[in-house]
Coordinates of C-alpha atoms in Angstrom, one line a residue:
M1 CA 98.0 134.1 98.9
E2 CA 97.8 137.5 100.4
G3 CA 99.4 137.7 103.8
G4 CA 102.2 135.2 103.1
D5 CA 102.8 131.8 101.6
I6 CA 101.4 128.6 103.2
F7 CA 103.4 125.4 103.1
I8 CA 102.5 121.8 103.8
Q9 CA 104.9 121.9 106.8
D10 CA 102.6 124.4 108.4
F11 CA 99.8 121.9 108.4
I12 CA 102.1 119.2 109.6
N13 CA 103.2 121.4 112.6
D14 CA 99.6 122.1 113.5
L15 CA 98.7 118.4 113.3
Q16 CA 101.7 117.4 115.5
E17 CA 100.5 119.9 118.1
S18 CA 96.9 118.7 118.1
P19 CA 95.6 116.5 120.9
E20 CA 95.8 112.7 120.5
S21 CA 92.6 111.1 119.3
Q22 CA 91.0 108.0 120.9
I23 CA 92.0 106.0 117.9
Q24 CA 95.6 107.1 118.0
K25 CA 95.7 106.2 121.7
C26 CA 94.2 102.8 120.8
F27 CA 96.9 102.0 118.3
R28 CA 99.8 103.4 120.4
G29 CA 102.3 100.6 120.9
S30 CA 100.2 98.1 118.9
S31 CA 101.5 95.6 116.3
I32 CA 99.3 94.9 113.3
L33 CA 99.5 92.0 110.8
I34 CA 98.2 93.0 107.3
T35 CA 97.6 90.7 104.4
G36 CA 97.2 92.3 100.9
G37 CA 99.2 95.3 102.0
T38 CA 100.7 95.8 98.5
G39 CA 97.3 96.0 96.9
F40 CA 95.2 99.0 96.2
V41 CA 93.3 99.2 99.5
G42 CA 96.4 97.9 101.4
K43 CA 98.6 100.8 100.3
V44 CA 96.1 103.4 101.4
L45 CA 95.7 101.6 104.8
I46 CA 99.4 101.4 105.4
E47 CA 99.8 105.1 104.5
K48 CA 97.0 106.0 106.8
L49 CA 98.3 104.1 109.8
L50 CA 101.9 105.3 109.4
R51 CA 100.8 108.9 109.0
S52 CA 98.0 109.2 111.5
C53 CA 99.0 106.5 114.1
R54 CA 102.7 107.2 114.2
D55 CA 103.1 105.8 117.7
L56 CA 102.1 102.3 116.7
N57 CA 104.8 99.7 117.2
T58 CA 105.0 97.5 114.1
I59 CA 103.1 96.8 110.9
Y60 CA 103.8 93.2 109.7
L61 CA 103.2 92.9 106.0
V62 CA 102.6 89.4 104.6
V63 CA 104.0 89.7 101.0
R64 CA 104.7 87.1 98.4
P65 CA 107.5 87.1 95.8
L66 CA 106.2 88.4 92.4
N67 CA 107.6 89.1 89.0
G68 CA 111.1 88.3 90.0
Q69 CA 111.1 90.5 93.1
N70 CA 111.3 89.2 96.6
P71 CA 108.9 90.5 99.3
N72 CA 111.4 93.1 100.6
E73 CA 112.1 94.5 97.2
R74 CA 108.4 94.8 96.5
V75 CA 107.7 96.8 99.6
K76 CA 110.8 99.0 99.1
E77 CA 109.5 99.8 95.6
M78 CA 106.0 100.4 96.9
F79 CA 107.3 103.2 99.2
T80 CA 109.0 105.0 96.3
S81 CA 105.6 106.1 95.1
P82 CA 104.7 109.8 95.5
F83 CA 101.6 108.6 97.2
F84 CA 103.6 108.2 100.4
D85 CA 105.4 111.6 100.2
R86 CA 103.1 113.2 102.8
M87 CA 103.4 110.3 105.2
K88 CA 107.2 110.4 104.9
M89 CA 107.3 114.1 105.8
E90 CA 105.1 113.5 108.9
N91 CA 106.7 110.3 109.9
P92 CA 110.4 110.2 108.8
T93 CA 111.2 107.1 110.8
Y94 CA 108.3 105.1 109.2
R95 CA 110.5 102.4 107.7
S96 CA 111.5 101.1 111.1
Q97 CA 107.9 100.4 111.9
V98 CA 107.4 98.1 108.8
V99 CA 108.5 94.5 108.9
V100 CA 108.1 92.3 105.8
V101 CA 107.0 88.6 106.4
K102 CA 107.3 86.3 103.4
G103 CA 104.0 84.5 102.7
D104 CA 101.4 83.7 100.0
C105 CA 97.7 83.4 100.6
F106 CA 97.4 80.9 97.8
Q107 CA 99.5 78.4 99.9
P108 CA 98.3 76.5 102.9
N109 CA 98.8 78.5 106.2
I110 CA 99.1 81.6 104.0
G111 CA 102.7 80.4 103.2
L112 CA 104.2 81.5 106.5
D113 CA 107.3 79.8 107.8
E114 CA 107.2 78.4 111.3
A115 CA 110.3 80.5 112.3
D116 CA 108.5 83.7 111.3
L117 CA 105.3 82.7 113.1
S118 CA 107.3 81.9 116.3
R119 CA 109.0 85.3 116.0
I120 CA 105.8 87.4 115.7
E121 CA 103.0 85.3 117.4
S122 CA 103.3 87.0 120.8
K123 CA 103.5 90.5 119.3
I124 CA 100.4 90.7 117.1
N125 CA 97.5 92.8 118.6
A126 CA 95.4 93.1 115.4
V127 CA 95.0 91.3 112.0
I128 CA 93.6 93.2 109.0
H129 CA 92.9 90.6 106.3
L130 CA 92.7 92.3 102.9
A131 CA 94.3 89.8 100.5
A132 CA 92.0 88.4 97.9
A133 CA 92.2 87.0 94.4
T134 CA 90.5 89.1 91.7
T135 CA 89.0 88.4 88.4
S136 CA 91.9 90.2 86.7
D137 CA 94.6 88.0 88.3
N138 CA 96.8 85.9 86.0
H139 CA 97.3 82.4 87.4
P140 CA 98.1 78.9 86.0
Y141 CA 95.2 77.4 87.9
C142 CA 91.5 77.8 87.0
M143 CA 89.6 80.8 88.5
L144 CA 87.7 78.7 91.0
H145 CA 90.8 76.9 92.3
M146 CA 92.7 80.2 92.7
A147 CA 89.8 82.1 94.3
I148 CA 88.9 79.4 96.8
C149 CA 92.5 78.8 97.9
T150 CA 93.4 82.5 98.1
N151 CA 90.1 83.9 99.5
V152 CA 88.5 81.1 101.5
R153 CA 91.2 78.6 102.6
A154 CA 93.5 81.5 103.4
T155 CA 90.8 83.0 105.7
R156 CA 90.3 79.7 107.4
D157 CA 94.0 79.1 107.9
L158 CA 94.7 82.6 109.1
I159 CA 91.9 82.3 111.7
I160 CA 93.5 79.0 112.9
L161 CA 96.9 80.8 113.1
T162 CA 95.4 83.6 115.2
K163 CA 94.8 81.1 118.0
R164 CA 98.6 81.4 118.5
F165 CA 98.4 85.2 118.8
K166 CA 98.0 85.4 122.6
N167 CA 97.6 89.2 122.5
L168 CA 95.1 89.4 119.6
K169 CA 92.4 91.9 120.2
A170 CA 90.9 92.4 116.7
F171 CA 90.5 90.5 113.4
V172 CA 89.2 92.7 110.6
Y173 CA 88.1 91.2 107.3
L174 CA 87.3 93.1 104.1
S175 CA 84.3 91.6 102.3
S176 CA 81.7 92.9 99.8
V177 CA 78.2 94.2 99.9
F178 CA 77.4 91.9 97.0
T179 CA 78.0 88.6 98.9
N180 CA 74.3 88.1 99.4
P181 CA 72.7 89.0 96.1
S182 CA 69.5 87.0 96.7
V183 CA 68.7 89.2 99.7
L184 CA 66.7 92.3 98.9
D185 CA 67.5 94.2 102.1
V186 CA 71.0 93.4 103.3
Y187 CA 71.3 94.1 107.0
E188 CA 74.5 94.0 109.0
Q189 CA 74.2 90.4 110.0
F190 CA 75.3 87.0 108.8
Y191 CA 73.2 85.1 106.2
N192 CA 73.1 81.4 105.6
S193 CA 75.1 80.0 102.7
P194 CA 73.7 77.0 100.7
I195 CA 77.2 75.5 100.5
A196 CA 79.6 74.6 103.3
A197 CA 83.0 76.3 102.9
S198 CA 84.8 73.2 104.1
T199 CA 83.2 71.2 101.3
I200 CA 84.3 73.7 98.6
I201 CA 87.9 73.8 100.0
Q202 CA 88.0 70.0 99.9
M203 CA 86.7 70.0 96.4
V204 CA 89.3 72.3 94.9
E205 CA 92.1 70.5 96.8
T206 CA 91.1 67.1 95.2
L207 CA 89.4 67.7 91.9
P208 CA 91.4 68.5 88.7
D209 CA 91.0 71.9 87.2
Y210 CA 89.1 70.8 84.1
I211 CA 86.3 69.4 86.3
L212 CA 86.3 72.6 88.4
N213 CA 85.9 74.7 85.3
R214 CA 82.8 72.6 84.4
V215 CA 81.1 73.0 87.7
T216 CA 82.0 76.7 88.4
S217 CA 78.9 78.2 86.6
G218 CA 76.6 76.0 88.6
L219 CA 78.3 76.7 92.0
V220 CA 78.3 80.5 91.6
S221 CA 75.0 80.9 89.7
E222 CA 73.5 82.9 92.6
W223 CA 76.4 85.3 92.8
P224 CA 77.7 88.0 90.4
D225 CA 81.0 86.3 90.0
V226 CA 83.5 83.8 91.7
I227 CA 85.0 86.5 93.9
T228 CA 81.7 87.5 95.7
F229 CA 81.0 83.8 96.0
T230 CA 84.3 83.3 97.9
K231 CA 83.7 86.3 100.0
A232 CA 80.4 84.8 101.2
L233 CA 82.2 81.6 102.1
S234 CA 84.8 83.5 104.0
E235 CA 82.1 85.2 106.0
Q236 CA 80.7 81.8 106.8
I237 CA 84.1 80.7 108.2
I238 CA 84.4 83.8 110.4
Q239 CA 80.9 83.1 111.7
S240 CA 81.8 79.5 112.6
A241 CA 84.9 80.8 114.5
G242 CA 82.5 81.8 117.3
P243 CA 83.0 84.3 120.1
E244 CA 86.6 83.4 120.6
L245 CA 87.5 85.4 117.5
P246 CA 87.1 89.2 118.1
A247 CA 86.1 89.8 114.5
C248 CA 84.8 92.7 112.4
I249 CA 83.6 92.4 108.8
I250 CA 83.6 95.4 106.5
R251 CA 81.3 94.9 103.4
S252 CA 82.4 97.4 100.8
G253 CA 80.8 98.6 97.6
F254 CA 82.8 99.3 94.4
V255 CA 86.1 101.0 95.5
L256 CA 87.3 104.0 93.6
G257 CA 90.2 106.4 94.1
T258 CA 90.8 108.6 97.1
A259 CA 88.4 111.4 97.9
N260 CA 90.7 113.4 100.2
E261 CA 93.6 111.6 101.8
P262 CA 96.5 111.8 101.4
I263 CA 95.8 113.4 98.0
A264 CA 92.5 113.6 96.2
G265 CA 91.8 111.4 93.2
W266 CA 94.7 109.0 93.6
T267 CA 94.5 105.5 92.3
N268 CA 96.8 102.8 90.9
D269 CA 94.1 100.3 90.1
L270 CA 92.5 100.4 86.6
N271 CA 90.7 97.1 87.1
N272 CA 87.6 98.9 88.4
L273 CA 85.4 101.8 87.4
T274 CA 88.4 104.1 87.1
G275 CA 89.5 101.9 84.2
C276 CA 86.1 102.1 82.7
A277 CA 86.2 105.9 82.9
L278 CA 89.7 106.0 81.4
G279 CA 88.6 103.7 78.6
S280 CA 85.6 105.9 77.9
G281 CA 87.6 109.1 78.0
L282 CA 90.1 107.7 75.5
G283 CA 87.2 106.7 73.2
L284 CA 88.1 103.0 73.6
V285 CA 85.0 101.9 75.4
R286 CA 81.6 103.2 74.4
V287 CA 79.0 100.6 75.5
F288 CA 78.3 99.2 78.9
H289 CA 75.9 96.5 80.0
G290 CA 73.7 96.9 83.0
S291 CA 70.6 98.6 84.4
S292 CA 71.1 102.4 84.2
S293 CA 68.6 103.1 87.0
V294 CA 70.3 100.8 89.6
N295 CA 72.4 102.5 92.3
A296 CA 76.1 102.5 91.6
E297 CA 77.4 101.4 95.1
I298 CA 80.7 103.2 94.9
V299 CA 82.9 104.3 97.8
P300 CA 86.2 106.2 98.0
V301 CA 89.1 104.0 99.1
D302 CA 90.3 106.5 101.8
M303 CA 86.9 106.5 103.5
L304 CA 86.9 102.7 103.3
V305 CA 90.3 102.6 105.0
N306 CA 88.9 105.0 107.7
L307 CA 86.2 102.4 108.4
L308 CA 88.7 99.6 108.6
V309 CA 90.7 101.5 111.2
V310 CA 87.6 102.5 113.2
G311 CA 86.3 98.9 113.0
C312 CA 89.6 97.7 114.5
W313 CA 89.4 100.4 117.2
E314 CA 85.8 99.4 118.0
L315 CA 86.9 95.8 118.6
I316 CA 89.8 96.7 120.8
G317 CA 88.1 98.8 123.4
N318 CA 85.0 100.8 122.4
R319 CA 82.2 98.5 121.3
T320 CA 78.9 100.2 121.2
E321 CA 75.6 99.0 122.6
F322 CA 74.2 98.2 119.2
V323 CA 75.8 96.6 116.1
N324 CA 72.9 98.2 114.2
E325 CA 69.2 99.0 114.8
E326 CA 68.1 95.5 113.8
V327 CA 70.7 93.3 115.7
P328 CA 71.4 94.2 119.3
K329 CA 75.0 93.7 120.5
D330 CA 74.2 90.8 122.8
T331 CA 72.9 88.7 119.9
V332 CA 76.0 88.8 117.7
N333 CA 79.7 88.3 118.4
T334 CA 81.0 89.8 115.2
L335 CA 80.7 93.4 114.1
I336 CA 79.5 93.8 110.6
Y337 CA 79.4 97.1 108.7
N338 CA 77.9 97.6 105.2
Y339 CA 79.6 100.4 103.4
A340 CA 77.9 101.6 100.3
S341 CA 76.1 104.7 99.0
S342 CA 72.7 102.9 99.2
N343 CA 69.7 105.3 99.5
Y344 CA 71.5 107.9 101.7
K345 CA 73.3 109.5 98.8
P346 CA 72.1 107.5 95.7
C347 CA 73.8 107.7 92.4
S348 CA 72.5 105.6 89.5
W349 CA 74.8 104.2 86.8
N350 CA 73.3 106.6 84.4
Q351 CA 74.0 109.6 86.7
L352 CA 77.5 108.3 87.2
G353 CA 78.1 108.0 83.5
E354 CA 76.9 111.5 83.0
K355 CA 79.3 112.8 85.6
F356 CA 82.2 110.9 84.0
F357 CA 81.2 112.1 80.6
K358 CA 81.0 115.8 81.8
N359 CA 84.4 115.7 83.4
E360 CA 86.0 113.8 80.5
K361 CA 85.1 116.8 78.3
N362 CA 86.8 119.1 80.9
V363 CA 90.0 117.0 81.1
S364 CA 90.1 115.4 77.7
S365 CA 93.3 113.7 76.7
S366 CA 95.2 114.4 73.5
N367 CA 95.8 110.7 73.1
F368 CA 92.1 109.7 72.7
L369 CA 91.4 107.4 69.7
W370 CA 87.8 108.4 69.2
M371 CA 85.4 111.1 70.5
P372 CA 84.2 110.0 74.0
F373 CA 80.7 108.6 74.0
Y374 CA 78.9 106.1 76.3
Y375 CA 75.7 104.1 76.2
V376 CA 74.3 101.9 79.0
T377 CA 71.8 99.1 78.1
D378 CA 70.3 96.3 80.1
S379 CA 69.7 94.2 77.0
I380 CA 72.5 91.7 76.4
F381 CA 71.5 91.4 72.8
I382 CA 71.8 95.1 72.1
Y383 CA 75.0 95.2 74.1
W384 CA 76.7 92.5 72.0
I385 CA 75.6 94.1 68.7
M386 CA 76.8 97.6 69.7
T387 CA 80.0 96.1 71.2
F388 CA 80.8 94.4 67.9
Y389 CA 80.3 97.6 65.8
L390 CA 81.6 100.2 68.2
H391 CA 84.4 98.2 69.9
T392 CA 85.5 95.1 68.0
V393 CA 85.5 96.5 64.4
P394 CA 87.2 99.8 65.2
A395 CA 89.8 98.0 67.3
K396 CA 90.6 95.5 64.6
V397 CA 91.0 98.4 62.1
V398 CA 93.4 100.2 64.5
D399 CA 95.3 96.9 65.1
L400 CA 95.6 96.3 61.4
F401 CA 97.0 99.8 60.9
I402 CA 99.5 99.2 63.7
W403 CA 100.5 95.9 62.0
F404 CA 101.1 97.8 58.7
M405 CA 103.4 100.2 60.7
G406 CA 105.5 97.2 61.7
K407 CA 104.6 97.3 65.3
E408 CA 103.0 94.7 67.6
S409 CA 99.4 94.2 66.9
R410 CA 96.4 93.2 69.0
Q411 CA 97.2 95.9 71.6
V412 CA 93.9 97.9 71.2
I413 CA 91.6 95.0 71.2
Q414 CA 93.3 93.6 74.3
I415 CA 92.9 96.9 76.1
I416 CA 89.2 97.1 75.2
E417 CA 88.6 93.5 76.2
R418 CA 90.2 94.1 79.6
V419 CA 88.1 97.2 80.3
L420 CA 84.9 95.4 79.1
Q421 CA 85.6 92.6 81.5
T422 CA 86.0 95.1 84.3
S423 CA 82.7 96.9 83.4
A424 CA 80.9 93.5 83.3
H425 CA 81.9 92.8 86.9
S426 CA 81.1 96.4 87.9
G427 CA 77.7 96.5 86.4

């Protein structure tokens, strides 16, 4: 650039000299317990807190052992990602602010040991509950069993545990805008659930999995999938906790990669629309089922994280006079925010597909298997016919060719099936 080079350190120096914001003051000296910190949203949240709120005291991460790694090893590996490079430059001592606590949200009391609880219970000022089972998780139990234990019972048990956190000022829960699919206009308020959360928890704790598999479709018939069903039950549990729990619920749309922070376009999760876009760009996935005219309620993960942080700040010391225009503050004890594109900046699935397709041409990969093409249909009959001819048959042919080459087969069809499963839950 004319006039001299500009380096990232120049921006860091300017940031360090800038006045402290209200949110930074709010988090100064605070300790935050985070579940789901090693997940997609969790990583962005941790990076944001350590970079922008450097004077916070401690982030306690509840992490389970996974794939032969203990919790500390998982967190250590997480921080090796280039995604955290900017944060490391701005906050070199970040590691001293992160404490790993062994736990597992699938287990009762989220798997926390009594010794760990006794050590941290007087220090926690805020809880941000992100952990949740997803439809792509591999687990020995049936989907309903896993989702209820991880998403619903864990929320109940965590709320019970917060009664021991004497200095707790905020409990923030990440939900979904699709938890109330039967409601045409979803306001920022609670809605009645036809099933009691306590009944469902007791059911999965007592009934065998083969019975749970049989009753799942009937239980979740009003919801898009098991996950949104469990999110609705978790909201019910938070509502029943009453005014003693300083709670905030963030209902998010479909979460995509970062828009700006700390780098634009970052993602490590292909079990969402990003995976669909990748599959389409490689020519693997060409047909999607859904209504092309419906709004694609998509949100960037970094903006979602900003809302999580602001929601926490709002609870701690800056509650506004109105939760929203329909529900005055004095009629509700829980802050609820719906975060989706809605009608403010609408983008239909068809428009989104056109944007993906346009950019796929500009950044096409040399590894594509077929020329990129996409088609959206709301007819399940047409969808399955086109899927068979445009997905299954070509994948079988490629798998057969791979088998002739003496390599492991079934790779292509498995990739396509995984992306199709993702697109089904997204549409």
